[in-house]
Amino acid sequence: MSIYTGPVFAMAREQFQTVADYLDIPPSERDRLLYPKRAITVSVPVHTDDGREIVYQGYRVQHHLTLGPTKGGTRYSPKLDVGEVAALAIWMSWKCALTGLPYGGAKGGVNCDPYKLSRRELEAVSRRYMQEMIPFVGPHTDVMAPDMGTNEQVMAWFMDTYSMYQGQTVTEIVTGKPVSAGGTEGRREATGRGVAHLVGRAMERLQMKPAGSTAIVQGFGNVGSVSAATLAEMGVKILGVSDHTACYHDPKGLDVASLVRHQAQHGVLAGWSTEAVADPDTLLTLPCDVLVPAAVEQVITGANAGQVKCRILAEGANGPTTPEADRILNQRRGEVFVIPDILCNAGGVVVSYFEWVQDLQQFFWDESEGLKRLRHVLDGAFTRVMARVDRDSVPNRDAALAIGVQKVRDAKQVRGLFP
Ligand code: NAD
């Protein structure tokens, strides 16, 4: 019996088995590549504003230490479980290896609903979670970052809590911090900018032009809002957006700057307009050139993969496409070009790596330096993935995963059993 259960973990396992078959990895080697090195579960007790005590579950999964410390985001979500966290840690491993970062994957989180917590409660959860994690993390062991439900402020609380226990400021313990607390310029925007940059690369390959193209974006948090805004800057018309509170669609195009302002002010899209309201269940199957799922897992499924009408599916979220949907999309490879999650949203961890490097050296770059290097890293990864697709005629996802898995496998083979 494994503790790693649930549909998201099953997805990560199935993707891995597909790629392990393609790479001809013997069955005896597979478990060591797939299963995480460690899973930590902690209780996170906090006082609520109305004087009650409530205990959340906190998790951190560290997939492997073969290439360096582990690295990965922290998710606050009421449905979070250890299987989902493990899947996200595993995807982080393949993503870091694909982009050439010296990290194994990790992920963590707390099963709370951040939209229902007051700021004081959010701070209490964040500080207590980090306090419980102190024995298991460190700048050369495991470095946290934001993910769904967490942000720069949460990272500042993590960094401050860790630093208080060390008796000195340790900015390099987390990335995605505010610039005023050792963060790097452009980290907040990095994932969305990376998504848009790779859409541009895919368009070049498909001989499309951003100007005059259209896009639909699901999820309007960090990744979705910046993806939409950057695509709009490139000349792409944004036809539809949604978050967990609202969904808007207008064939003439939406005012993205106004949506971003509303989201920044209210935290959600609800209340932006009474016009252009659309059905979130059909948003993903409306016609557009670029579809960006940037919210949760498993939204492109066996039920709707046959109906998506985009030319480019840019996976801003982790795990938005189920293996069943992949089988359908693989049949439609001439119609739908998939930029797989471990490539498409890698901009975030790439700039997190830059932030960590700068914190370790106490030598800071300006935003243009980070952006230039980000594009260089993503271009390299995109080129490697396309070369493999062209050589072996495999789907884009399998090519990307294969490069990541092979790199970790090579390192494990020369190192031995420890990491
Ligand atoms: P976030 O918390 O900032 O935003 C999440 C967004 O998704 C919110 O707008 C929320 O309302 C929306 N949402 C939630 N459930 C939804 C639903 N059922 N339908 C439509 N919208 C829904 O999170 P984020 O950091 O933007 O992360 C989004 C995705 O991108 C996640 O899969 C995350 O793992 C992935 N990701 C994030 C980063 C990063 O740097 N933040 C990096 C790589 C990948």
GROMACS .gro file of C-alpha atoms and ligand atoms in nm:
model
  463
    1MET     CA    1   0.000   0.000   0.000
    2SER     CA    2   0.133   0.341  -0.094
    3ILE     CA    3   0.033   0.668   0.075
    4TYR     CA    4   0.034   0.828  -0.271
    5THR     CA    5  -0.321   0.792  -0.395
    6GLY     CA    6  -0.583   0.998  -0.576
    7PRO     CA    7  -0.650   1.104  -0.934
    8VAL     CA    8  -0.369   1.361  -0.965
    9PHE     CA    9  -0.104   1.117  -0.847
   10ALA     CA   10  -0.249   0.854  -1.083
   11MET     CA   11  -0.199   1.103  -1.367
   12ALA     CA   12   0.165   1.169  -1.281
   13ARG     CA   13   0.226   0.793  -1.253
   14GLU     CA   14   0.060   0.716  -1.585
   15GLN     CA   15   0.253   0.990  -1.766
   16PHE     CA   16   0.575   0.854  -1.616
   17GLN     CA   17   0.498   0.495  -1.721
   18THR     CA   18   0.429   0.612  -2.079
   19VAL     CA   19   0.762   0.788  -2.093
   20ALA     CA   20   0.946   0.504  -1.917
   21ASP     CA   21   0.814   0.270  -2.189
   22TYR     CA   22   0.931   0.512  -2.458
   23LEU     CA   23   1.277   0.538  -2.292
   24ASP     CA   24   1.288   0.162  -2.238
   25ILE     CA   25   1.355   0.197  -1.865
   26PRO     CA   26   1.352  -0.148  -1.702
   27PRO     CA   27   1.069  -0.205  -1.449
   28SER     CA   28   1.323  -0.255  -1.167
   29GLU     CA   29   1.444   0.105  -1.205
   30ARG     CA   30   1.106   0.275  -1.226
   31ASP     CA   31   0.995   0.293  -0.862
   32ARG     CA   32   1.316   0.465  -0.758
   33LEU     CA   33   1.265   0.731  -1.025
   34LEU     CA   34   0.896   0.782  -0.955
   35TYR     CA   35   0.841   0.760  -0.580
   36PRO     CA   36   0.937   1.058  -0.362
   37LYS     CA   37   1.233   1.043  -0.128
   38ARG     CA   38   1.032   1.198   0.158
   39ALA     CA   39   0.682   1.305   0.250
   40ILE     CA   40   0.631   1.515   0.560
   41THR     CA   41   0.291   1.571   0.720
   42VAL     CA   42   0.240   1.823   0.998
   43SER     CA   43  -0.045   1.965   1.202
   44VAL     CA   44  -0.096   2.339   1.167
   45PRO     CA   45  -0.299   2.463   1.465
   46VAL     CA   46  -0.413   2.826   1.460
   47HIS     CA   47  -0.650   3.052   1.650
   48THR     CA   48  -0.934   3.185   1.435
   49ASP     CA   49  -1.048   3.547   1.460
   50ASP     CA   50  -1.355   3.439   1.656
   51GLY     CA   51  -1.145   3.265   1.920
   52ARG     CA   52  -1.169   2.902   1.808
   53GLU     CA   53  -0.876   2.665   1.758
   54ILE     CA   54  -0.856   2.493   1.424
   55VAL     CA   55  -0.602   2.240   1.299
   56TYR     CA   56  -0.509   2.217   0.931
   57GLN     CA   57  -0.299   1.948   0.768
   58GLY     CA   58   0.029   2.063   0.614
   59TYR     CA   59   0.241   1.865   0.369
   60ARG     CA   60   0.578   1.880   0.200
   61VAL     CA   61   0.695   1.617  -0.048
   62GLN     CA   62   1.059   1.610  -0.161
   63HIS     CA   63   1.092   1.399  -0.473
   64HIS     CA   64   1.468   1.354  -0.512
   65LEU     CA   65   1.797   1.512  -0.404
   66THR     CA   66   1.997   1.372  -0.697
   67LEU     CA   67   2.076   1.703  -0.869
   68GLY     CA   68   2.078   1.942  -0.573
   69PRO     CA   69   1.827   2.073  -0.319
   70THR     CA   70   1.459   2.027  -0.384
   71LYS     CA   71   1.256   2.322  -0.505
   72GLY     CA   72   0.886   2.379  -0.533
   73GLY     CA   73   0.575   2.577  -0.457
   74THR     CA   74   0.336   2.585  -0.166
   75ARG     CA   75  -0.033   2.540  -0.231
   76TYR     CA   76  -0.319   2.644  -0.003
   77SER     CA   77  -0.630   2.459  -0.111
   78PRO     CA   78  -0.913   2.298   0.089
   79LYS     CA   79  -0.897   1.972  -0.107
   80LEU     CA   80  -0.520   1.927  -0.090
   81ASP     CA   81  -0.393   1.579  -0.013
   82VAL     CA   82  -0.055   1.409  -0.013
   83GLY     CA   83  -0.111   1.237  -0.348
   84GLU     CA   84  -0.171   1.571  -0.521
   85VAL     CA   85   0.133   1.724  -0.351
   86ALA     CA   86   0.348   1.425  -0.457
   87ALA     CA   87   0.232   1.454  -0.818
   88LEU     CA   88   0.320   1.823  -0.823
   89ALA     CA   89   0.663   1.745  -0.671
   90ILE     CA   90   0.728   1.482  -0.937
   91TRP     CA   91   0.632   1.723  -1.219
   92MET     CA   92   0.866   1.981  -1.065
   93SER     CA   93   1.151   1.730  -1.092
   94TRP     CA   94   1.101   1.672  -1.463
   95LYS     CA   95   1.054   2.048  -1.516
   96CYS     CA   96   1.377   2.143  -1.337
   97ALA     CA   97   1.571   1.873  -1.523
   98LEU     CA   98   1.423   1.978  -1.859
   99THR     CA   99   1.526   2.340  -1.804
  100GLY     CA  100   1.870   2.248  -1.667
  101LEU     CA  101   1.819   2.372  -1.309
  102PRO     CA  102   2.024   2.208  -1.031
  103TYR     CA  103   1.720   2.095  -0.832
  104GLY     CA  104   1.498   1.804  -0.754
  105GLY     CA  105   1.126   1.870  -0.733
  106ALA     CA  106   0.927   1.940  -0.419
  107LYS     CA  107   0.583   2.069  -0.338
  108GLY     CA  108   0.393   2.147  -0.023
  109GLY     CA  109   0.086   2.307   0.110
  110VAL     CA  110  -0.191   2.333   0.364
  111ASN     CA  111  -0.548   2.208   0.322
  112CYS     CA  112  -0.705   2.544   0.402
  113ASP     CA  113  -0.920   2.775   0.189
  114PRO     CA  114  -0.717   3.096   0.156
  115TYR     CA  115  -1.017   3.286   0.019
  116LYS     CA  116  -1.200   3.229   0.349
  117LEU     CA  117  -0.918   3.329   0.586
  118SER     CA  118  -0.865   3.679   0.722
  119ARG     CA  119  -0.520   3.829   0.671
  120ARG     CA  120  -0.434   3.755   1.034
  121GLU     CA  121  -0.546   3.392   1.000
  122LEU     CA  122  -0.350   3.357   0.675
  123GLU     CA  123  -0.039   3.486   0.851
  124ALA     CA  124  -0.094   3.247   1.142
  125VAL     CA  125  -0.130   2.947   0.907
  126SER     CA  126   0.178   3.051   0.709
  127ARG     CA  127   0.404   3.111   1.006
  128ARG     CA  128   0.299   2.790   1.182
  129TYR     CA  129   0.339   2.581   0.867
  130MET     CA  130   0.692   2.713   0.812
  131GLN     CA  131   0.776   2.666   1.178
  132GLU     CA  132   0.677   2.299   1.154
  133MET     CA  133   0.886   2.262   0.836
  134ILE     CA  134   1.206   2.414   0.975
  135PRO     CA  135   1.375   2.075   1.049
  136PHE     CA  136   1.314   1.961   0.691
  137VAL     CA  137   1.396   2.262   0.472
  138GLY     CA  138   1.697   2.485   0.416
  139PRO     CA  139   1.868   2.687   0.143
  140HIS     CA  140   2.066   2.377   0.041
  141THR     CA  141   1.800   2.117   0.130
  142ASP     CA  142   1.461   2.238   0.011
  143VAL     CA  143   1.361   2.585  -0.108
  144MET     CA  144   0.992   2.683  -0.110
  145ALA     CA  145   0.806   2.915  -0.349
  146PRO     CA  146   0.446   3.028  -0.413
  147ASP     CA  147   0.178   2.824  -0.588
  148MET     CA  148  -0.200   2.834  -0.594
  149GLY     CA  149  -0.343   3.022  -0.297
  150THR     CA  150  -0.010   3.167  -0.182
  151ASN     CA  151   0.172   3.483  -0.288
  152GLU     CA  152   0.466   3.715  -0.220
  153GLN     CA  153   0.332   3.811   0.123
  154VAL     CA  154   0.309   3.446   0.230
  155MET     CA  155   0.669   3.396   0.116
  156ALA     CA  156   0.775   3.698   0.324
  157TRP     CA  157   0.611   3.540   0.633
  158PHE     CA  158   0.787   3.208   0.558
  159MET     CA  159   1.124   3.380   0.521
  160ASP     CA  160   1.074   3.586   0.836
  161THR     CA  161   0.968   3.283   1.044
  162TYR     CA  162   1.267   3.076   0.928
  163SER     CA  163   1.503   3.371   0.982
  164MET     CA  164   1.380   3.434   1.339
  165TYR     CA  165   1.471   3.075   1.428
  166GLN     CA  166   1.816   3.106   1.269
  167GLY     CA  167   1.885   3.439   1.438
  168GLN     CA  168   1.977   3.597   1.106
  169THR     CA  169   1.806   3.691   0.781
  170VAL     CA  170   1.805   3.394   0.541
  171THR     CA  171   1.646   3.530   0.224
  172GLU     CA  172   1.752   3.225   0.021
  173ILE     CA  173   1.514   2.993   0.211
  174VAL     CA  174   1.222   3.084  -0.018
  175THR     CA  175   1.176   3.240  -0.361
  176GLY     CA  176   0.890   3.450  -0.493
  177LYS     CA  177   0.940   3.698  -0.207
  178PRO     CA  178   0.862   4.068  -0.236
  179VAL     CA  179   1.153   4.261  -0.388
  180SER     CA  180   1.171   4.462  -0.066
  181ALA     CA  181   1.257   4.141   0.124
  182GLY     CA  182   1.522   3.991  -0.102
  183GLY     CA  183   1.303   3.893  -0.396
  184THR     CA  184   1.400   3.946  -0.755
  185GLU     CA  185   1.247   4.184  -1.006
  186GLY     CA  186   1.014   3.998  -1.240
  187ARG     CA  187   0.959   3.680  -1.033
  188ARG     CA  188   0.589   3.753  -0.981
  189GLU     CA  189   0.539   3.791  -1.356
  190ALA     CA  190   0.780   3.515  -1.460
  191THR     CA  191   0.542   3.223  -1.506
  192GLY     CA  192   0.288   3.416  -1.712
  193ARG     CA  193   0.558   3.587  -1.917
  194GLY     CA  194   0.713   3.248  -1.985
  195VAL     CA  195   0.376   3.111  -2.098
  196ALA     CA  196   0.336   3.402  -2.342
  197HIS     CA  197   0.695   3.373  -2.466
  198LEU     CA  198   0.650   3.003  -2.543
  199VAL     CA  199   0.319   3.075  -2.718
  200GLY     CA  200   0.525   3.310  -2.937
  201ARG     CA  201   0.776   3.030  -3.008
  202ALA     CA  202   0.496   2.787  -3.092
  203MET     CA  203   0.342   3.047  -3.324
  204GLU     CA  204   0.674   3.083  -3.507
  205ARG     CA  205   0.684   2.708  -3.558
  206LEU     CA  206   0.324   2.702  -3.678
  207GLN     CA  207   0.374   3.014  -3.893
  208MET     CA  208   0.115   3.213  -3.701
  209LYS     CA  209   0.136   3.575  -3.591
  210PRO     CA  210   0.040   3.703  -3.244
  211ALA     CA  211  -0.124   4.014  -3.390
  212GLY     CA  212  -0.473   3.918  -3.496
  213SER     CA  213  -0.469   3.591  -3.299
  214THR     CA  214  -0.714   3.525  -3.018
  215ALA     CA  215  -0.685   3.361  -2.674
  216ILE     CA  216  -0.895   3.231  -2.387
  217VAL     CA  217  -0.747   3.207  -2.037
  218GLN     CA  218  -0.891   2.998  -1.753
  219GLY     CA  219  -0.777   3.113  -1.408
  220PHE     CA  220  -0.694   3.476  -1.336
  221GLY     CA  221  -0.447   3.454  -1.049
  222ASN     CA  222  -0.073   3.499  -1.081
  223VAL     CA  223  -0.025   3.281  -1.389
  224GLY     CA  224  -0.351   3.350  -1.573
  225SER     CA  225  -0.359   3.728  -1.529
  226VAL     CA  226   0.004   3.779  -1.634
  227SER     CA  227  -0.034   3.537  -1.927
  228ALA     CA  228  -0.340   3.730  -2.046
  229ALA     CA  229  -0.175   4.070  -2.002
  230THR     CA  230   0.147   3.963  -2.178
  231LEU     CA  231  -0.037   3.798  -2.466
  232ALA     CA  232  -0.242   4.118  -2.502
  233GLU     CA  233   0.084   4.320  -2.513
  234MET     CA  234   0.196   4.092  -2.799
  235GLY     CA  235  -0.117   4.185  -2.992
  236VAL     CA  236  -0.327   3.877  -2.908
  237LYS     CA  237  -0.695   3.954  -2.854
  238ILE     CA  238  -0.823   3.801  -2.527
  239LEU     CA  239  -1.173   3.669  -2.592
  240GLY     CA  240  -1.244   3.496  -2.263
  241VAL     CA  241  -1.122   3.473  -1.902
  242SER     CA  242  -1.248   3.304  -1.587
  243ASP     CA  243  -1.167   3.241  -1.225
  244HIS     CA  244  -1.353   3.046  -0.955
  245THR     CA  245  -1.600   3.334  -0.913
  246ALA     CA  246  -1.678   3.456  -1.267
  247CYS     CA  247  -1.642   3.387  -1.638
  248TYR     CA  248  -1.645   3.646  -1.919
  249HIS     CA  249  -1.641   3.604  -2.295
  250ASP     CA  250  -1.669   3.858  -2.576
  251PRO     CA  251  -1.588   3.772  -2.940
  252LYS     CA  252  -1.485   4.137  -2.988
  253GLY     CA  253  -1.222   4.104  -2.712
  254LEU     CA  254  -1.208   4.192  -2.340
  255ASP     CA  255  -1.035   4.490  -2.177
  256VAL     CA  256  -0.752   4.299  -2.009
  257ALA     CA  257  -0.601   4.601  -1.831
  258SER     CA  258  -0.935   4.668  -1.665
  259LEU     CA  259  -0.973   4.301  -1.566
  260VAL     CA  260  -0.623   4.302  -1.413
  261ARG     CA  261  -0.702   4.619  -1.216
  262HIS     CA  262  -1.030   4.471  -1.089
  263GLN     CA  263  -0.858   4.146  -0.986
  264ALA     CA  264  -0.579   4.334  -0.808
  265GLN     CA  265  -0.831   4.543  -0.617
  266HIS     CA  266  -1.087   4.273  -0.528
  267GLY     CA  267  -0.883   3.952  -0.543
  268VAL     CA  268  -1.139   3.793  -0.779
  269LEU     CA  269  -1.308   3.861  -1.114
  270ALA     CA  270  -1.663   3.862  -0.974
  271GLY     CA  271  -1.826   4.203  -1.008
  272TRP     CA  272  -1.615   4.322  -1.301
  273SER     CA  273  -1.911   4.349  -1.534
  274THR     CA  274  -2.271   4.238  -1.578
  275GLU     CA  275  -2.211   4.205  -1.952
  276ALA     CA  276  -2.014   3.941  -2.139
  277VAL     CA  277  -2.093   3.688  -1.863
  278ALA     CA  278  -2.032   3.337  -1.994
  279ASP     CA  279  -2.070   2.975  -1.887
  280PRO     CA  280  -1.746   2.845  -1.731
  281ASP     CA  281  -1.833   2.491  -1.839
  282THR     CA  282  -1.814   2.582  -2.208
  283LEU     CA  283  -1.527   2.835  -2.197
  284LEU     CA  284  -1.260   2.578  -2.281
  285THR     CA  285  -1.435   2.461  -2.595
  286LEU     CA  286  -1.503   2.804  -2.748
  287PRO     CA  287  -1.305   2.880  -3.066
  288CYS     CA  288  -0.971   3.061  -3.019
  289ASP     CA  289  -0.612   3.035  -3.142
  290VAL     CA  290  -0.458   2.996  -2.796
  291LEU     CA  291  -0.617   2.827  -2.496
  292VAL     CA  292  -0.441   2.878  -2.161
  293PRO     CA  293  -0.568   2.667  -1.872
  294ALA     CA  294  -0.405   2.845  -1.576
  295ALA     CA  295  -0.609   2.729  -1.278
  296VAL     CA  296  -0.642   2.371  -1.155
  297GLU     CA  297  -0.563   2.016  -1.270
  298GLN     CA  298  -0.773   1.792  -1.489
  299VAL     CA  299  -0.983   2.043  -1.682
  300ILE     CA  300  -0.909   1.903  -2.029
  301THR     CA  301  -1.056   1.556  -2.001
  302GLY     CA  302  -1.177   1.268  -2.212
  303ALA     CA  303  -1.514   1.448  -2.222
  304ASN     CA  304  -1.398   1.777  -2.379
  305ALA     CA  305  -1.060   1.706  -2.547
  306GLY     CA  306  -1.235   1.623  -2.872
  307GLN     CA  307  -1.413   1.959  -2.864
  308VAL     CA  308  -1.134   2.206  -2.787
  309LYS     CA  309  -1.106   2.441  -3.082
  310CYS     CA  310  -0.768   2.605  -3.025
  311ARG     CA  311  -0.455   2.579  -3.240
  312ILE     CA  312  -0.223   2.605  -2.936
  313LEU     CA  313  -0.297   2.460  -2.593
  314ALA     CA  314  -0.058   2.639  -2.357
  315GLU     CA  315  -0.063   2.465  -2.019
  316GLY     CA  316  -0.008   2.741  -1.764
  317ALA     CA  317  -0.146   2.522  -1.485
  318ASN     CA  318   0.018   2.202  -1.368
  319GLY     CA  319  -0.157   1.889  -1.487
  320PRO     CA  320  -0.455   2.048  -1.667
  321THR     CA  321  -0.480   1.764  -1.921
  322THR     CA  322  -0.567   1.408  -1.819
  323PRO     CA  323  -0.397   1.107  -1.985
  324GLU     CA  324  -0.733   1.019  -2.143
  325ALA     CA  325  -0.747   1.367  -2.297
  326ASP     CA  326  -0.386   1.326  -2.408
  327ARG     CA  327  -0.478   1.015  -2.605
  328ILE     CA  328  -0.745   1.219  -2.789
  329LEU     CA  329  -0.515   1.519  -2.841
  330ASN     CA  330  -0.240   1.287  -2.970
  331GLN     CA  331  -0.483   1.186  -3.245
  332ARG     CA  332  -0.540   1.557  -3.316
  333ARG     CA  333  -0.171   1.655  -3.324
  334GLY     CA  334  -0.206   1.830  -3.659
  335GLU     CA  335  -0.489   2.045  -3.520
  336VAL     CA  336  -0.384   2.118  -3.159
  337PHE     CA  337  -0.024   2.198  -3.065
  338VAL     CA  338   0.027   2.129  -2.692
  339ILE     CA  339   0.289   2.322  -2.496
  340PRO     CA  340   0.310   2.080  -2.202
  341ASP     CA  341   0.298   2.214  -1.847
  342ILE     CA  342   0.653   2.121  -1.748
  343LEU     CA  343   0.776   2.343  -2.031
  344CYS     CA  344   0.497   2.600  -2.054
  345ASN     CA  345   0.493   2.715  -1.691
  346ALA     CA  346   0.865   2.662  -1.623
  347GLY     CA  347   0.929   3.039  -1.626
  348GLY     CA  348   0.834   3.054  -1.259
  349VAL     CA  349   1.093   2.810  -1.133
  350VAL     CA  350   1.357   2.945  -1.371
  351VAL     CA  351   1.327   3.293  -1.221
  352SER     CA  352   1.300   3.139  -0.874
  353TYR     CA  353   1.638   2.981  -0.946
  354PHE     CA  354   1.770   3.326  -1.044
  355GLU     CA  355   1.634   3.467  -0.718
  356TRP     CA  356   1.802   3.192  -0.514
  357VAL     CA  357   2.134   3.245  -0.693
  358GLN     CA  358   2.116   3.621  -0.631
  359ASP     CA  359   2.025   3.572  -0.262
  360LEU     CA  360   2.311   3.327  -0.210
  361GLN     CA  361   2.557   3.569  -0.369
  362GLN     CA  362   2.394   3.888  -0.233
  363PHE     CA  363   2.443   4.026  -0.582
  364PHE     CA  364   2.127   4.150  -0.751
  365TRP     CA  365   2.042   4.189  -1.119
  366ASP     CA  366   1.797   4.427  -1.276
  367GLU     CA  367   1.471   4.306  -1.431
  368SER     CA  368   1.594   4.317  -1.791
  369GLU     CA  369   1.886   4.085  -1.705
  370GLY     CA  370   1.645   3.831  -1.552
  371LEU     CA  371   1.405   3.852  -1.845
  372LYS     CA  372   1.684   3.805  -2.100
  373ARG     CA  373   1.814   3.499  -1.916
  374LEU     CA  374   1.460   3.363  -1.872
  375ARG     CA  375   1.397   3.376  -2.246
  376HIS     CA  376   1.733   3.212  -2.312
  377VAL     CA  377   1.656   2.919  -2.080
  378LEU     CA  378   1.303   2.871  -2.217
  379ASP     CA  379   1.426   2.894  -2.578
  380GLY     CA  380   1.682   2.622  -2.506
  381ALA     CA  381   1.420   2.393  -2.352
  382PHE     CA  382   1.172   2.456  -2.635
  383THR     CA  383   1.438   2.379  -2.896
  384ARG     CA  384   1.537   2.055  -2.719
  385VAL     CA  385   1.176   1.941  -2.696
  386MET     CA  386   1.106   2.018  -3.063
  387ALA     CA  387   1.424   1.839  -3.171
  388ARG     CA  388   1.307   1.528  -2.991
  389VAL     CA  389   0.957   1.555  -3.139
  390ASP     CA  390   1.105   1.585  -3.488
  391ARG     CA  391   1.348   1.297  -3.432
  392ASP     CA  392   1.113   1.043  -3.271
  393SER     CA  393   0.768   1.165  -3.384
  394VAL     CA  394   0.645   1.158  -3.023
  395PRO     CA  395   0.385   1.395  -2.872
  396ASN     CA  396   0.524   1.718  -2.725
  397ARG     CA  397   0.447   1.608  -2.369
  398ASP     CA  398   0.631   1.278  -2.403
  399ALA     CA  399   0.932   1.455  -2.553
  400ALA     CA  400   0.949   1.708  -2.270
  401LEU     CA  401   0.900   1.449  -1.996
  402ALA     CA  402   1.154   1.214  -2.157
  403ILE     CA  403   1.427   1.481  -2.148
  404GLY     CA  404   1.358   1.549  -1.780
  405VAL     CA  405   1.327   1.185  -1.674
  406GLN     CA  406   1.641   1.084  -1.864
  407LYS     CA  407   1.848   1.355  -1.699
  408VAL     CA  408   1.743   1.245  -1.349
  409ARG     CA  409   1.797   0.881  -1.444
  410ASP     CA  410   2.150   0.947  -1.571
  411ALA     CA  411   2.242   1.125  -1.248
  412LYS     CA  412   2.093   0.847  -1.033
  413GLN     CA  413   2.285   0.586  -1.229
  414VAL     CA  414   2.622   0.750  -1.168
  415ARG     CA  415   2.551   0.842  -0.806
  416GLY     CA  416   2.394   0.527  -0.657
  417LEU     CA  417   2.108   0.461  -0.418
  418PHE     CA  418   2.132   0.752  -0.170
  419PRO     CA  419   1.966   1.047  -0.344
  420NAD     P1  420  -0.340   3.165  -0.796
  420NAD     O1  421  -0.389   3.119  -0.664
  420NAD     O2  422  -0.267   3.295  -0.806
  420NAD     O3  423  -0.460   3.169  -0.901
  420NAD     C1  424  -0.541   3.059  -0.925
  420NAD     C2  425  -0.655   3.106  -1.013
  420NAD     O4  426  -0.734   2.995  -1.053
  420NAD     C3  427  -0.748   3.204  -0.941
  420NAD     O5  428  -0.787   3.306  -1.032
  420NAD     C4  429  -0.868   3.115  -0.908
  420NAD     O6  430  -0.988   3.189  -0.893
  420NAD     C5  431  -0.871   3.028  -1.030
  420NAD     N1  432  -0.948   2.908  -1.015
  420NAD     C6  433  -0.950   2.819  -0.914
  420NAD     N2  434  -1.038   2.721  -0.940
  420NAD     C7  435  -1.092   2.749  -1.061
  420NAD     C8  436  -1.188   2.687  -1.143
  420NAD     N3  437  -1.247   2.573  -1.105
  420NAD     N4  438  -1.220   2.745  -1.263
  420NAD     C9  439  -1.162   2.859  -1.303
  420NAD     N5  440  -1.068   2.921  -1.229
  420NAD    C10  441  -1.035   2.868  -1.110
  420NAD     O7  442  -0.250   3.045  -0.853
  420NAD     P2  443  -0.135   3.051  -0.962
  420NAD     O8  444  -0.006   3.068  -0.892
  420NAD     O9  445  -0.175   3.142  -1.071
  420NAD    O10  446  -0.138   2.899  -1.013
  420NAD    C11  447  -0.227   2.855  -1.115
  420NAD    C12  448  -0.173   2.726  -1.174
  420NAD    O11  449  -0.041   2.750  -1.226
  420NAD    C13  450  -0.158   2.610  -1.076
  420NAD    O12  451  -0.177   2.490  -1.144
  420NAD    C14  452  -0.011   2.620  -1.035
  420NAD    O13  453   0.040   2.497  -0.988
  420NAD    C15  454   0.051   2.659  -1.167
  420NAD     N6  455   0.182   2.722  -1.158
  420NAD    C16  456   0.202   2.835  -1.085
  420NAD    C17  457   0.328   2.893  -1.083
  420NAD    C18  458   0.355   3.022  -1.011
  420NAD    O14  459   0.467   3.076  -1.026
  420NAD     N7  460   0.262   3.078  -0.936
  420NAD    C19  461   0.434   2.835  -1.152
  420NAD    C20  462   0.410   2.719  -1.227
  420NAD    C21  463   0.283   2.665  -1.230
   0.00000   0.00000   0.00000
